[in-house]
Short mmCIF file of C-alpha atoms and ligand atoms in Angstrom, two decimals:
data_model
loop_
_atom_site.label_atom_id
_atom_site.label_comp_id
_atom_site.label_asym_id
_atom_site.label_seq_id
_atom_site.Cartn_x
_atom_site.Cartn_y
_atom_site.Cartn_z
CA MET A 1 55.26 84.91 175.35
CA LYS A 2 52.58 86.82 173.47
CA LEU A 3 49.09 86.53 174.98
CA LEU A 4 46.14 86.75 172.58
CA HIS A 5 43.01 88.11 174.19
CA SER A 6 39.42 88.51 173.12
CA TYR A 7 38.36 91.93 171.82
CA ILE A 8 35.10 93.14 173.29
CA ASP A 9 33.56 96.60 172.98
CA GLY A 10 36.83 98.09 171.72
CA ARG A 11 39.06 96.62 174.47
CA PHE A 12 41.29 93.56 174.67
CA VAL A 13 39.93 91.44 177.51
CA PRO A 14 41.80 88.46 179.01
CA GLY A 15 39.92 85.22 179.44
CA LYS A 16 40.30 82.95 182.47
CA ARG A 17 42.08 79.94 180.93
CA GLU A 18 45.03 79.94 178.56
CA PHE A 19 45.55 77.62 175.62
CA ALA A 20 48.58 77.13 173.38
CA ASP A 21 48.87 78.46 169.84
CA VAL A 22 51.12 75.83 168.26
CA ASN A 23 53.29 76.16 165.16
CA PRO A 24 52.58 72.96 163.23
CA ALA A 25 55.95 73.11 161.47
CA ASP A 26 57.82 72.07 164.63
CA GLY A 27 55.23 71.78 167.42
CA SER A 28 56.60 74.85 169.22
CA VAL A 29 54.26 77.19 171.11
CA VAL A 30 54.25 80.56 169.34
CA ALA A 31 51.71 82.33 171.55
CA ARG A 32 49.07 81.63 174.15
CA ALA A 33 45.44 82.62 173.72
CA THR A 34 42.96 83.14 176.52
CA GLU A 35 39.57 81.45 176.37
CA ALA A 36 36.47 83.62 176.56
CA SER A 37 33.94 82.67 179.24
CA SER A 38 30.20 82.64 178.62
CA GLU A 39 30.02 86.00 180.45
CA MET A 40 32.54 87.41 177.96
CA VAL A 41 30.53 86.13 175.00
CA ASP A 42 27.49 87.70 176.59
CA ALA A 43 29.38 91.01 176.99
CA ALA A 44 30.44 90.86 173.33
CA VAL A 45 26.85 90.33 172.16
CA THR A 46 25.63 93.15 174.43
CA ALA A 47 28.32 95.47 173.05
CA ALA A 48 27.33 94.58 169.50
CA ARG A 49 23.66 95.26 170.27
CA ARG A 50 24.57 98.65 171.78
CA ALA A 51 26.71 99.58 168.76
CA LEU A 52 23.72 98.90 166.52
CA ARG A 53 21.60 101.28 168.59
CA ASP A 54 24.28 103.96 168.79
CA ASP A 55 26.77 105.22 166.22
CA TRP A 56 27.13 102.26 163.82
CA GLY A 57 23.38 101.96 163.47
CA ARG A 58 23.31 105.57 162.23
CA TYR A 59 26.11 105.17 159.67
CA GLY A 60 24.94 105.40 156.09
CA VAL A 61 26.18 103.18 153.28
CA ARG A 62 28.97 105.58 152.29
CA GLU A 63 30.29 105.84 155.85
CA ARG A 64 30.24 102.07 156.27
CA ALA A 65 32.04 101.61 152.94
CA ALA A 66 34.65 104.20 153.97
CA SER A 67 35.22 102.23 157.20
CA LEU A 68 35.75 99.01 155.25
CA TYR A 69 38.29 100.67 152.94
CA LYS A 70 40.21 101.79 156.05
CA VAL A 71 40.27 98.21 157.32
CA ALA A 72 41.60 97.01 153.94
CA GLU A 73 44.32 99.67 154.10
CA GLY A 74 45.12 98.68 157.69
CA ILE A 75 45.63 95.06 156.65
CA GLU A 76 47.88 96.14 153.80
CA ARG A 77 49.87 98.46 156.07
CA ARG A 78 50.59 95.53 158.40
CA PHE A 79 50.87 92.98 155.55
CA ALA A 80 54.16 91.42 156.74
CA GLU A 81 52.82 90.96 160.29
CA PHE A 82 49.68 89.27 159.01
CA VAL A 83 51.72 86.98 156.76
CA ALA A 84 54.13 86.02 159.56
CA ALA A 85 51.26 85.35 161.98
CA GLU A 86 49.37 83.22 159.46
CA VAL A 87 52.50 81.23 158.61
CA ALA A 88 53.33 80.65 162.30
CA ASP A 89 49.77 79.52 163.11
CA THR A 90 49.23 77.24 160.10
CA GLY A 91 52.72 76.30 158.87
CA LYS A 92 51.64 77.19 155.34
CA PRO A 93 54.40 78.38 152.98
CA ILE A 94 55.05 82.11 153.13
CA SER A 95 54.58 82.32 149.36
CA LEU A 96 50.98 81.08 149.79
CA ALA A 97 50.11 83.35 152.70
CA SER A 98 51.46 86.38 150.82
CA ARG A 99 49.88 85.44 147.50
CA LEU A 100 46.49 84.18 148.71
CA ASP A 101 45.46 84.59 152.33
CA VAL A 102 46.42 88.15 153.21
CA PRO A 103 45.68 89.85 149.85
CA ARG A 104 42.26 88.16 149.83
CA ALA A 105 41.55 89.52 153.32
CA ALA A 106 42.09 93.08 152.10
CA ALA A 107 40.16 92.33 148.89
CA ASN A 108 37.21 91.00 150.90
CA PHE A 109 36.80 94.41 152.57
CA ARG A 110 37.29 96.37 149.32
CA VAL A 111 34.91 94.26 147.27
CA PHE A 112 32.05 94.44 149.75
CA ALA A 113 32.61 98.17 150.30
CA ASP A 114 32.34 98.68 146.54
CA LEU A 115 29.34 96.42 146.31
CA ILE A 116 27.24 97.93 149.07
CA LYS A 117 27.59 101.31 147.35
CA THR A 118 26.52 100.02 143.96
CA ALA A 119 24.19 97.05 144.51
CA GLY A 120 20.68 97.76 143.37
CA LEU A 121 17.46 96.59 144.90
CA GLU A 122 14.22 95.38 143.36
CA ALA A 123 11.36 97.64 142.30
CA PHE A 124 8.11 96.74 140.51
CA GLU A 125 5.27 98.77 139.10
CA THR A 126 2.27 96.70 140.09
CA GLU A 127 -1.18 96.29 138.60
CA THR A 128 -3.45 93.86 140.42
CA PRO A 129 -6.18 91.87 138.61
CA ASP A 130 -8.82 94.10 140.23
CA GLY A 131 -7.20 97.22 138.77
CA ARG A 132 -5.29 98.70 141.72
CA ARG A 133 -1.84 100.12 141.12
CA ALA A 134 1.17 100.28 143.40
CA LEU A 135 4.91 100.73 143.49
CA ASN A 136 6.78 97.92 145.23
CA TYR A 137 10.36 98.48 146.25
CA THR A 138 12.74 96.76 148.60
CA VAL A 139 15.08 98.20 151.21
CA ARG A 140 17.81 96.51 153.22
CA ARG A 141 17.95 96.43 156.98
CA PRO A 142 20.75 94.83 158.97
CA LEU A 143 19.99 91.48 160.56
CA GLY A 144 21.43 92.73 163.87
CA VAL A 145 24.16 90.82 165.69
CA VAL A 146 25.81 88.19 163.49
CA GLY A 147 27.79 85.31 165.02
CA ILE A 148 30.70 84.20 162.81
CA VAL A 149 32.50 80.90 163.43
CA THR A 150 35.45 79.96 161.22
CA PRO A 151 38.02 77.18 160.67
CA TRP A 152 41.82 77.01 160.64
CA ASN A 153 42.70 76.22 157.03
CA LEU A 154 42.49 79.74 155.52
CA PRO A 155 41.94 81.55 158.82
CA LEU A 156 42.05 85.22 157.85
CA LEU A 157 40.62 84.75 154.36
CA LEU A 158 37.55 82.87 155.57
CA LEU A 159 36.92 85.11 158.58
CA THR A 160 37.08 88.34 156.58
CA TRP A 161 34.97 86.77 153.81
CA LYS A 162 32.11 86.91 156.33
CA VAL A 163 33.02 89.93 158.46
CA ALA A 164 33.27 92.29 155.46
CA PRO A 165 29.75 91.76 153.99
CA ALA A 166 28.21 91.56 157.47
CA LEU A 167 29.61 95.01 158.33
CA ALA A 168 28.86 96.38 154.86
CA CYS A 169 25.20 95.57 155.49
CA GLY A 170 25.26 97.45 158.80
CA ASN A 171 25.40 94.52 161.22
CA ALA A 172 27.63 94.22 164.26
CA VAL A 173 29.57 90.98 164.61
CA VAL A 174 30.98 88.61 167.18
CA VAL A 175 33.58 86.32 165.62
CA LYS A 176 34.98 83.06 166.96
CA PRO A 177 38.05 81.98 165.00
CA SER A 178 39.42 78.46 165.23
CA GLU A 179 41.27 77.67 168.44
CA GLU A 180 44.11 76.39 166.22
CA THR A 181 44.70 79.77 164.58
CA PRO A 182 43.93 82.71 166.88
CA ALA A 183 46.67 85.12 165.74
CA THR A 184 45.46 86.87 162.57
CA ALA A 185 41.97 87.43 164.02
CA THR A 186 43.64 89.23 166.93
CA LEU A 187 45.67 91.35 164.53
CA LEU A 188 42.45 92.15 162.67
CA ALA A 189 40.95 93.41 165.95
CA GLU A 190 43.94 95.78 166.27
CA VAL A 191 43.34 96.97 162.71
CA MET A 192 39.66 97.56 163.49
CA GLN A 193 40.71 99.73 166.44
CA GLU A 194 43.28 101.62 164.34
CA ALA A 195 40.71 102.14 161.57
CA GLY A 196 38.35 103.80 164.04
CA ILE A 197 35.59 101.20 163.74
CA PRO A 198 33.24 102.14 166.60
CA ASN A 199 33.46 100.05 169.76
CA GLY A 200 31.19 97.01 169.75
CA VAL A 201 30.91 96.72 165.96
CA PHE A 202 33.62 94.05 165.69
CA ASN A 203 34.01 91.73 168.65
CA LEU A 204 36.29 88.71 168.84
CA VAL A 205 36.01 85.83 171.29
CA HIS A 206 38.70 83.18 171.51
CA GLY A 207 38.06 79.60 172.52
CA PHE A 208 36.86 76.19 171.43
CA GLY A 209 33.59 74.82 170.05
CA PRO A 210 31.44 72.64 172.31
CA GLY A 211 31.16 73.89 175.90
CA SER A 212 33.19 76.96 174.99
CA ALA A 213 33.00 80.27 173.14
CA GLY A 214 31.76 78.69 169.89
CA GLU A 215 28.76 77.02 171.47
CA PHE A 216 28.04 80.03 173.74
CA LEU A 217 27.97 82.26 170.66
CA VAL A 218 25.79 80.20 168.34
CA SER A 219 23.26 79.40 171.07
CA HIS A 220 23.08 82.97 172.36
CA PRO A 221 19.45 84.18 172.19
CA GLU A 222 20.51 87.74 171.27
CA VAL A 223 22.50 86.63 168.21
CA ASN A 224 20.30 87.17 165.17
CA ALA A 225 22.08 85.01 162.60
CA VAL A 226 24.97 82.59 162.40
CA THR A 227 27.40 82.11 159.56
CA PHE A 228 29.78 79.19 159.80
CA THR A 229 32.57 77.56 157.83
CA GLY A 230 33.85 74.19 158.92
CA GLU A 231 33.05 70.50 159.07
CA SER A 232 29.65 69.18 158.07
CA GLN A 233 29.15 67.49 161.47
CA THR A 234 29.88 70.76 163.28
CA GLY A 235 27.38 72.45 160.98
CA ALA A 236 24.75 69.95 162.09
CA SER A 237 25.44 70.73 165.79
CA ILE A 238 25.30 74.47 165.15
CA MET A 239 22.05 74.11 163.25
CA LYS A 240 20.53 72.40 166.29
CA ALA A 241 21.77 75.21 168.54
CA CYS A 242 20.21 77.80 166.21
CA ALA A 243 16.88 75.99 165.91
CA SER A 244 15.27 77.06 169.17
CA THR A 245 15.54 80.78 168.28
CA VAL A 246 15.04 80.20 164.52
CA LYS A 247 18.28 81.94 163.55
CA PRO A 248 19.05 82.10 159.84
CA VAL A 249 22.21 80.15 159.06
CA SER A 250 24.71 80.22 156.22
CA PHE A 251 26.99 77.20 156.12
CA GLU A 252 30.10 76.50 154.05
CA LEU A 253 30.99 72.92 154.94
CA GLY A 254 33.12 70.03 153.77
CA GLY A 255 33.64 68.56 150.32
CA LYS A 256 34.75 65.43 148.50
CA ASN A 257 35.34 67.21 145.25
CA ALA A 258 35.77 65.57 141.87
CA ALA A 259 37.92 66.55 138.91
CA ILE A 260 37.28 65.13 135.44
CA VAL A 261 40.27 65.09 133.12
CA PHE A 262 39.49 64.42 129.46
CA ALA A 263 42.09 63.11 127.04
CA ASP A 264 41.71 66.27 124.92
CA CYS A 265 42.91 68.56 127.74
CA ASP A 266 46.03 70.69 127.56
CA PHE A 267 48.06 68.03 129.37
CA ASP A 268 50.82 70.09 130.98
CA ALA A 269 48.52 72.93 132.04
CA THR A 270 46.09 70.39 133.46
CA LEU A 271 48.81 68.67 135.46
CA ALA A 272 49.92 72.01 136.89
CA GLY A 273 46.32 72.96 137.75
CA MET A 274 45.56 69.56 139.21
CA SER A 275 48.71 69.63 141.31
CA ASP A 276 47.34 72.78 142.98
CA ALA A 277 43.85 71.32 143.18
CA VAL A 278 45.15 68.31 145.13
CA PHE A 279 48.12 69.65 147.09
CA LEU A 280 47.64 73.40 147.73
CA ASN A 281 47.73 74.26 151.43
CA THR A 282 48.66 70.60 152.06
CA GLY A 283 45.25 69.64 150.68
CA GLN A 284 43.52 71.57 153.45
CA VAL A 285 41.20 73.58 151.23
CA CYS A 286 37.55 72.56 151.20
CA LEU A 287 37.69 72.90 147.39
CA CYS A 288 40.57 70.46 146.88
CA ALA A 289 40.03 67.56 144.50
CA GLU A 290 40.25 64.27 146.39
CA ARG A 291 38.60 62.26 143.58
CA VAL A 292 40.24 62.52 140.19
CA TYR A 293 38.65 60.81 137.17
CA VAL A 294 40.91 60.56 134.10
CA GLU A 295 40.01 59.33 130.63
CA ARG A 296 41.52 55.86 130.25
CA THR A 297 43.67 56.68 127.21
CA ILE A 298 45.78 59.14 129.25
CA PHE A 299 45.39 57.49 132.67
CA ASP A 300 48.92 56.07 133.07
CA ARG A 301 50.57 59.23 131.75
CA PHE A 302 48.48 61.42 134.04
CA VAL A 303 49.15 59.29 137.15
CA GLU A 304 52.86 59.41 136.40
CA GLY A 305 52.73 63.18 135.83
CA LEU A 306 50.92 63.87 139.11
CA ARG A 307 53.31 61.53 140.94
CA THR A 308 56.19 63.67 139.67
CA LYS A 309 54.42 66.82 140.92
CA ALA A 310 53.84 65.23 144.33
CA GLU A 311 57.44 64.15 144.68
CA ALA A 312 58.65 67.62 143.66
CA GLN A 313 56.90 69.33 146.59
CA ASN A 314 59.39 71.32 148.64
CA PHE A 315 59.04 70.98 152.44
CA ALA A 316 61.47 73.81 153.24
CA TRP A 317 60.68 75.70 156.47
CA PRO A 318 57.46 77.68 155.92
CA MET A 319 59.19 81.09 156.06
CA ASP A 320 61.53 79.98 153.25
CA GLU A 321 60.28 81.40 149.94
CA THR A 322 61.05 78.10 148.18
CA ALA A 323 58.66 76.04 150.33
CA THR A 324 55.64 74.72 148.44
CA MET A 325 54.12 72.40 151.06
CA GLY A 326 53.73 72.80 154.80
CA PRO A 327 52.57 70.52 157.57
CA LEU A 328 49.00 69.63 158.50
CA ILE A 329 47.45 71.85 161.14
CA SER A 330 47.83 69.64 164.22
CA ALA A 331 48.95 66.29 165.59
CA LYS A 332 45.28 65.30 165.86
CA HIS A 333 44.55 66.16 162.25
CA ARG A 334 47.68 64.34 161.12
CA GLU A 335 46.48 61.25 162.98
CA LYS A 336 43.17 61.51 161.08
CA VAL A 337 44.91 61.82 157.70
CA LEU A 338 47.33 58.97 158.46
CA ALA A 339 44.38 56.82 159.53
CA TYR A 340 42.92 57.36 156.03
CA TYR A 341 46.32 56.49 154.50
CA ARG A 342 46.23 53.19 156.45
CA LEU A 343 42.58 52.60 155.62
CA ALA A 344 43.21 53.11 151.89
CA ARG A 345 45.76 50.28 151.97
CA GLU A 346 43.30 48.07 153.87
CA GLU A 347 40.64 48.90 151.30
CA GLY A 348 42.96 47.64 148.56
CA ALA A 349 44.54 50.84 147.21
CA GLU A 350 47.76 50.93 145.30
CA VAL A 351 49.92 53.69 146.78
CA VAL A 352 51.45 55.43 143.77
CA THR A 353 53.47 57.75 145.99
CA GLY A 354 53.55 58.90 149.60
CA GLY A 355 51.40 57.34 152.28
CA ASP A 356 53.78 58.12 155.13
CA VAL A 357 55.51 60.85 157.13
CA PRO A 358 58.58 62.62 155.70
CA LYS A 359 61.78 62.61 157.78
CA PHE A 360 63.91 65.75 158.09
CA GLY A 361 66.51 65.15 160.80
CA ASP A 362 65.70 68.51 162.38
CA ALA A 363 62.93 70.18 164.41
CA ARG A 364 60.43 69.61 161.60
CA ASP A 365 60.31 66.00 162.79
CA GLN A 366 58.33 67.40 165.75
CA GLY A 367 55.93 69.05 163.29
CA PHE A 368 52.84 67.53 161.70
CA TYR A 369 54.00 66.75 158.16
CA VAL A 370 52.69 63.99 155.89
CA GLN A 371 53.77 62.98 152.43
CA PRO A 372 51.65 64.04 149.45
CA THR A 373 49.89 60.85 148.46
CA ILE A 374 48.22 59.35 145.41
CA PHE A 375 46.08 56.23 145.48
CA THR A 376 44.66 54.19 142.64
CA GLY A 377 42.66 50.98 142.47
CA LEU A 378 40.00 51.68 145.09
CA ALA A 379 36.36 50.70 144.62
CA GLU A 380 34.05 53.70 144.27
CA THR A 381 32.35 52.52 147.47
CA ALA A 382 35.58 52.65 149.53
CA ARG A 383 35.46 55.01 152.50
CA CYS A 384 38.57 56.77 151.19
CA VAL A 385 36.63 57.64 148.02
CA LYS A 386 33.54 58.75 149.93
CA GLU A 387 34.81 60.61 153.00
CA GLU A 388 36.65 63.92 153.20
CA ILE A 389 40.31 63.36 154.14
CA PHE A 390 41.38 67.05 154.15
CA GLY A 391 45.01 66.27 153.46
CA PRO A 392 47.36 66.21 150.44
CA ALA A 393 45.85 63.07 148.96
CA CYS A 394 43.70 61.96 146.07
CA HIS A 395 42.40 58.80 144.46
CA ILE A 396 42.69 58.58 140.67
CA ALA A 397 40.33 56.35 138.67
CA ALA A 398 39.92 55.82 134.94
CA PHE A 399 36.74 56.44 132.93
CA ASP A 400 35.69 55.49 129.40
CA SER A 401 32.80 57.79 128.56
CA GLU A 402 31.71 61.35 129.28
CA GLU A 403 28.43 60.10 130.70
CA GLY A 404 30.25 57.65 132.95
CA ALA A 405 32.62 60.34 134.21
CA VAL A 406 29.75 62.63 135.17
CA ALA A 407 27.99 59.78 136.99
CA LEU A 408 31.16 58.92 138.94
CA ALA A 409 31.83 62.55 139.85
CA ASN A 410 28.26 63.10 141.04
CA ASP A 411 28.12 59.99 143.21
CA THR A 412 28.66 61.86 146.48
CA ARG A 413 26.66 63.24 149.40
CA TYR A 414 28.73 66.40 149.22
CA GLY A 415 28.32 69.02 146.51
CA LEU A 416 30.85 71.82 146.86
CA ALA A 417 33.26 72.11 143.93
CA ALA A 418 34.24 70.33 140.73
CA SER A 419 36.66 70.88 137.91
CA VAL A 420 36.54 69.81 134.28
CA TRP A 421 39.67 69.75 132.12
CA THR A 422 39.10 69.72 128.36
CA ASN A 423 39.92 71.68 125.23
CA ASP A 424 36.54 70.86 123.70
CA LEU A 425 34.37 73.91 124.29
CA LYS A 426 31.12 72.12 123.52
CA ARG A 427 32.00 69.35 125.96
CA ALA A 428 32.87 71.91 128.64
CA HIS A 429 29.48 73.56 128.23
CA ARG A 430 27.76 70.19 128.23
CA VAL A 431 29.51 68.71 131.27
CA ALA A 432 29.96 71.70 133.62
CA PRO A 433 26.25 72.38 134.24
CA GLN A 434 25.68 68.71 135.05
CA MET A 435 28.09 68.73 137.97
CA ASN A 436 26.64 68.32 141.45
CA ALA A 437 28.56 71.29 142.83
CA GLY A 438 28.15 74.89 143.94
CA ILE A 439 31.07 75.85 141.72
CA THR A 440 32.53 74.12 138.66
CA TRP A 441 35.83 75.28 137.26
CA VAL A 442 36.78 74.57 133.65
CA ASN A 443 40.54 74.36 132.98
CA CYS A 444 41.29 76.08 136.27
CA TRP A 445 40.75 75.68 140.00
CA PHE A 446 40.15 78.12 142.90
CA LEU A 447 39.98 81.06 140.49
CA ARG A 448 37.66 83.39 142.36
CA ASP A 449 35.50 86.35 141.46
CA LEU A 450 34.05 87.56 144.75
CA ARG A 451 30.82 88.70 143.09
CA THR A 452 29.83 85.13 142.20
CA PRO A 453 27.72 82.77 144.34
CA PHE A 454 29.82 80.48 146.55
CA GLY A 455 28.54 77.55 148.59
CA GLY A 456 27.56 73.94 148.34
CA ALA A 457 24.78 71.41 148.14
CA GLY A 458 24.07 68.40 150.36
CA LEU A 459 26.63 67.91 153.13
CA SER A 460 28.61 70.85 151.72
CA GLY A 461 26.40 73.55 153.09
CA ILE A 462 23.37 75.75 153.13
CA GLY A 463 23.01 78.93 151.13
CA ARG A 464 25.33 80.96 148.96
CA GLU A 465 27.62 83.84 149.84
CA GLY A 466 29.53 86.14 147.50
CA GLY A 467 28.43 89.35 145.83
CA VAL A 468 24.77 90.15 146.17
CA HIS A 469 24.17 86.69 147.71
CA SER A 470 26.19 87.80 150.74
CA LEU A 471 24.34 91.10 150.88
CA ASN A 472 21.05 89.22 150.84
CA PHE A 473 22.08 86.83 153.61
CA TYR A 474 23.38 89.63 155.86
CA SER A 475 20.27 91.81 155.35
CA GLU A 476 16.61 91.64 156.17
CA LEU A 477 14.81 92.69 153.00
CA ASN A 478 11.82 94.88 153.71
CA ASN A 479 9.49 95.18 150.74
CA ILE A 480 7.47 98.38 150.69
CA CYS A 481 4.23 98.50 148.72
CA ILE A 482 2.83 101.99 148.08
CA ARG A 483 -0.56 102.29 146.49
CA THR A 484 -0.27 104.80 143.68
CA GLU A 485 -3.82 104.91 142.42
P1 NAD B 4 35.47 72.48 162.61
O1 NAD B 4 34.06 72.30 162.22
O2 NAD B 4 36.10 71.48 163.51
O3 NAD B 4 35.67 73.87 163.35
C1 NAD B 4 35.30 75.09 162.75
C2 NAD B 4 34.99 76.10 163.82
O4 NAD B 4 33.83 75.67 164.53
C3 NAD B 4 36.08 76.28 164.88
O5 NAD B 4 36.15 77.65 165.18
C4 NAD B 4 35.53 75.49 166.05
O6 NAD B 4 36.00 75.94 167.30
C5 NAD B 4 34.04 75.75 165.92
N1 NAD B 4 33.16 74.76 166.53
C6 NAD B 4 33.36 73.43 166.64
N2 NAD B 4 32.29 72.85 167.23
C7 NAD B 4 31.40 73.83 167.50
C8 NAD B 4 30.11 73.87 168.10
N3 NAD B 4 29.51 72.77 168.52
N4 NAD B 4 29.49 75.06 168.21
C9 NAD B 4 30.08 76.18 167.76
N5 NAD B 4 31.29 76.21 167.20
C10 NAD B 4 31.95 75.06 167.05
O7 NAD B 4 36.28 72.62 161.26
P2 NAD B 4 37.85 72.74 161.06
O8 NAD B 4 38.45 71.43 161.43
O9 NAD B 4 38.32 73.98 161.74
O10 NAD B 4 37.96 72.99 159.49
C11 NAD B 4 38.05 71.94 158.55
C12 NAD B 4 36.71 71.67 157.92
O11 NAD B 4 36.16 72.85 157.42
C13 NAD B 4 36.77 70.73 156.73
O12 NAD B 4 35.68 69.84 156.78
C14 NAD B 4 36.60 71.64 155.54
O13 NAD B 4 36.09 71.04 154.38
C15 NAD B 4 35.69 72.67 156.09
N6 NAD B 4 35.80 73.92 155.34
C16 NAD B 4 34.81 74.26 154.45
C17 NAD B 4 34.91 75.43 153.70
C18 NAD B 4 33.87 75.83 152.69
O14 NAD B 4 33.94 76.96 152.19
N7 NAD B 4 32.92 75.00 152.34
C19 NAD B 4 36.01 76.26 153.87
C20 NAD B 4 37.00 75.88 154.78
C21 NAD B 4 36.88 74.70 155.51
O1 6OD B 5 37.23 81.78 148.26
C1 6OD B 5 36.32 81.82 149.09
O2 6OD B 5 35.56 82.80 149.20
C2 6OD B 5 36.12 80.69 149.99
N1 6OD B 5 35.07 80.76 150.83
C3 6OD B 5 36.97 79.65 149.94
C4 6OD B 5 36.86 78.50 150.75
C5 6OD B 5 37.89 77.64 150.81
C6 6OD B 5 37.84 76.49 151.64
O3 6OD B 5 38.76 76.01 152.25
#
């Protein structure tokens, strides 16, 4: 059985304890990973610090960008391996891994390589009230060693989304991928080696969160900044761990995202878009819409249309090109989602479709599948309308006025993503800026331009990454003021 080790200072290093890497499609063990000890995390941070002092610290912008392009090419060269590893770790359909996860990983490196070469910095000609003149300009310095902790839902996409800008800005990194999905991060370490990235620049430590590699990393005094994607509660624990050494943090956390569907929308296109927004990746995308508000005049038709989309999901084995929906990530996560399915009933929901576990009569019955599920009839105060489920489920409620829809959508402690579906351009411009969200899509969902700010408000996170926002997080800006007269 394949053993997945940590990658420290350019070498694969076994940890002391092994843990299973489980395929959620049938519960089989596809590999075993070895857990990094605190001494190994320490060694990774020391290697990163040394790389900053030595070769990597002397690389200019063009050399760093050239290194990132090589990593992108390396991912593309081993595309099929990355896809197979991501599918085995997550159970997601191969069509999704090959359309979204792996291409985005390569794009993350390309985009930030391009950007670091072209991004400008601020400069001001200054005149003070007492008549002195100066030129102010800003330069970027790396933060130092960046700790990167990532989740299991889009493992490679979300890890590289942080590694690429961190390296572009001249930092060295220590990454801790989710214990549920260690495979593609290990492949990425191989690509880093093949691409000639100097030892110590990219380090990978496998393990868990509390009392394990995750906690060792974020509380390490020699780590200069922490960037994290995952649950809001985990973000709170990490923030505490970072407080004593005042580390800057960037957090992309959970969501309870709303979609507003107006009667004037393009109905069929909206149904197709909303089907993705609710069910893509088995609903395990932080941006998924779990609260859907539909104008009353089209409510019944919309509910019926989305029910048809849910029931048309194809649970073929994940490596089958026809599969459209995979399992949830783990038995534990399935138990959480099923608990919400039960709770919704207790809270008075009508189950339009789903609410249970599909039966296959083969090894998939040992996997972690749930049915795509639609609820109606819940009070806005119900826990199932307030709390993130992170499964293929949504609640649909009717609204009567634009103002009312905006108020319903914004009644949340999260603030990550929203979508608005309308053919009325003026309405789109009026409603979109009112949404309590870091990103609002109009007549689309999860359509990304990597130069734009990405992040959330409230329980959904701290800060923005993407484009120059990433460059600013992963850099110390040093403003230089030169007196000119
Ligand atoms: P999680 O918070 O359980 O784990 C994420 C990572 O944090 C894992 O690598 C885990 O080992 C590590 N970790 C856990 N506790 C830790 C600790 N105390 N110290 C250091 N590291 C620790 O999240 P998950 O279950 O892997 O992912 C699902 C969650 O992530 C959902 O809430 C989802 O909304 C959120 N998410 C958000 C975004 C976004 O962009 N906003 C993207 C993807 C996922
Ligand atoms: O597209 C991205 O850059 C991004 N961070 C997506 C997050 C998806 C959450 O599951």
